[in-house]
Amino acid sequence: MSQTDPRLLEEISQLRADLDDANYRYYVLDEPKLTDADYDRKLQRLTQLEAEHPTLISPDSPTQRVGAAPADGFPEVAHAIPMLSLDNAFSREDVVAFAERVAERLECLAEEIEFSCEPKLDGAAVSLVYEQGVLVIGATRGDGRIGEGITSNLRTLRSVPLKLMGKDLPELLEVRGEVIMRHAGFEALNDRARDEGSKVFANPRNAAAGSLRQLDPRITATRPLEFHAYQAARLQPDRGDTTHSALMARLSTLGFRTSAELSTMRGPQAVADYCEQLGEKRDQLGYDIDGVVIKVNDLRHQRELGFVARAPRWAVAFKFPAQEEVTTLNDVEFQVGRTGAITPVARLEPVTVAGVTVSNATLHNADEITRLGVMIGDTVAIRRAGDVIPQVVRVDTDKRPADARTITFPDHCPVCGSDIERLEGEAVARCSGGLYCAAQRKEALKHFASRKALDVDGLGEKLIEQLVDLDWVKTPADLFHLTAEQLQSLPRMGEKSSTNLVNALNKAKNTTLARFIYALGIREVGEATAANVANHFGTLQALQDADLAALEAVNDVGPIVAAHIHTFFRQPHNLETLQALLDAGITWQESEVTQGPTPLEGQTWVLTGAMDTMTRDEGKARLQSLGAKVAGSVSKKTTCLVAGEAAGSKLTKAEQLGVEVIDEATFIERLAAWEQSE
Ligand code: D41
């Protein structure tokens, strides 16, 4: 027997120790240390070394197990059928090789095999057992054989049916799936936690896992969790379904949420194309996915293929690039927002995160800097997902250099020098300079000209900054006194673009009351609130005259927003600007005041696909001003789906659920009728 290289033994043992430690922190403590990317790299390296030297594989290697022991506090639940893990594929070639392996075992051509493809949701895997149609056990995956019984927590999820739907119920059903938290819910949860000084989660997966492992189900109930089913592990009787996709459709009829992106694909090329296309859509989904799960669709073929170690031969996970990477914090700058809020911004050594170069990330506020314990020069983990601004999620203090510097929060505005104030009980510090502060003026003007406000074509951010720096524009009203001659003297502004901008400004003068109110940039008055307020009061004068009680009577307006609006209209400089804007010729069609409940109160609408006569944002604003809620996805609660051109999975889902679907023409007719009747 040949002597094994001691350096090889050392590398293997170090990898195992690192992975064991990472597993422990990740699965037991819910406090990850390694980034996913680092973890995957180490695991891949170890898997490779063990494959090259199979005699060195030991049963306790991290490659031979998939998790750690359940924590105290929940009963152990033994899974009747182990919850398998998945092999990974990292490239198109890996996907093709998987299909070829499957084809070889099935003795057929890879091109003939049908695969079911769906996003690999990045949440917490759980199992739900139904007896005679009633939920009896809900458990975490644990190590795949034994999980934690978290039935009471899972019962709090609205997407977990307590009783199965329909008449023809199975005697026994075990459903497996992923519990996730969407970006919006995750951001809101962390914002609240930052305000209250409670636990902030590094990512939605930790937030989902942490929320499920609360000993008090009432806490879980407040968390925006969703269960998405991905497998019927046991189903009796099975009613003769022969494919995975048929089982998923069955689960859908039994009341489970299944992936809207689920598709069957024939052959490896179509599967690889699906992976590529889903990768392009990844940032728009509104929740984290870390890849695609590819499954042989035919259940007989699945049985024939079986599994090796802990992973089925009939499935593979195609992995996308990680959404977390490590880099260095080079500096921190303080930015001043539209409302004077001071945000510390991390200047980073540029790093590619999920295909995008990131060189800045938000540090939110002073408390967050304290919470992270971060210093300039530190090695930090950066996370970027979807539309969410990149964040610093963790600091590796072991790697802190000797010359690391403390971050000091300024007490004077870095732009105008005014005092910075931090109100009692508020996490945010603000510049007290108001519109004296050039930074606030710039941001206010950018907001004023933005698409959902007055929508001034050709008035970009850079131009606004120049106009403020030159002192040509102090308030939004000044914009309307700019002349084409004046603008032409600016760098990169020719005769044509100057004239175009003046024309665009003139065009923008014709607006709606809702857009105008939104454009004013009153704190916490977003598009939807502006629409509600405009609709409620009908005229600017009525809004200006409204007292707090009258303001709070508006749909969705609470005491805080009411106070912001009330204060806004009592500042002399705001009234001056308003008058100057009206004098400059801003107008809108005055409308009737809404009386009583709005016609679409209590309804939830979804818009999908492209429309010819309006944008989705306009459709949304009109629905909201009629009292409807507008949601991003179709569910049983959806009242109606408006399907434009090339409507995709939402249309399919609506049809499955029997939700009413209307086309653009019908939508316009109905809108007109409701707006008339108001
Ligand atoms: O979305 C997921 N995370 C997901 C995970 C999915 N869509 N499908 C999955 N299918 C399986 C098999 C093929 C074993 C039924 C999975 C997982 N497993 C899985 N999740 C965690 C380990 C394995």
XYZ file of C-alpha atoms in Angstrom, residues 16-29 31-35 39 42 65:
22
model
C -13.659 18.857 7.497
C -13.049 20.932 10.611
C -13.964 24.178 8.801
C -17.113 22.655 7.332
C -18.143 21.081 10.639
C -17.717 24.422 12.366
C -19.639 26.224 9.628
C -22.403 23.598 9.791
C -22.685 23.955 13.524
C -22.962 27.747 13.353
C -25.332 27.620 10.438
C -27.684 24.801 11.427
C -27.520 24.851 15.210
C -26.807 28.464 16.115
C -25.380 32.379 13.037
C -23.399 31.669 9.892
C -19.687 32.390 9.801
C -18.602 31.287 6.335
C -20.253 32.834 3.277
C -18.766 26.984 2.132
C -14.638 24.088 0.583
C -24.015 14.096 6.275
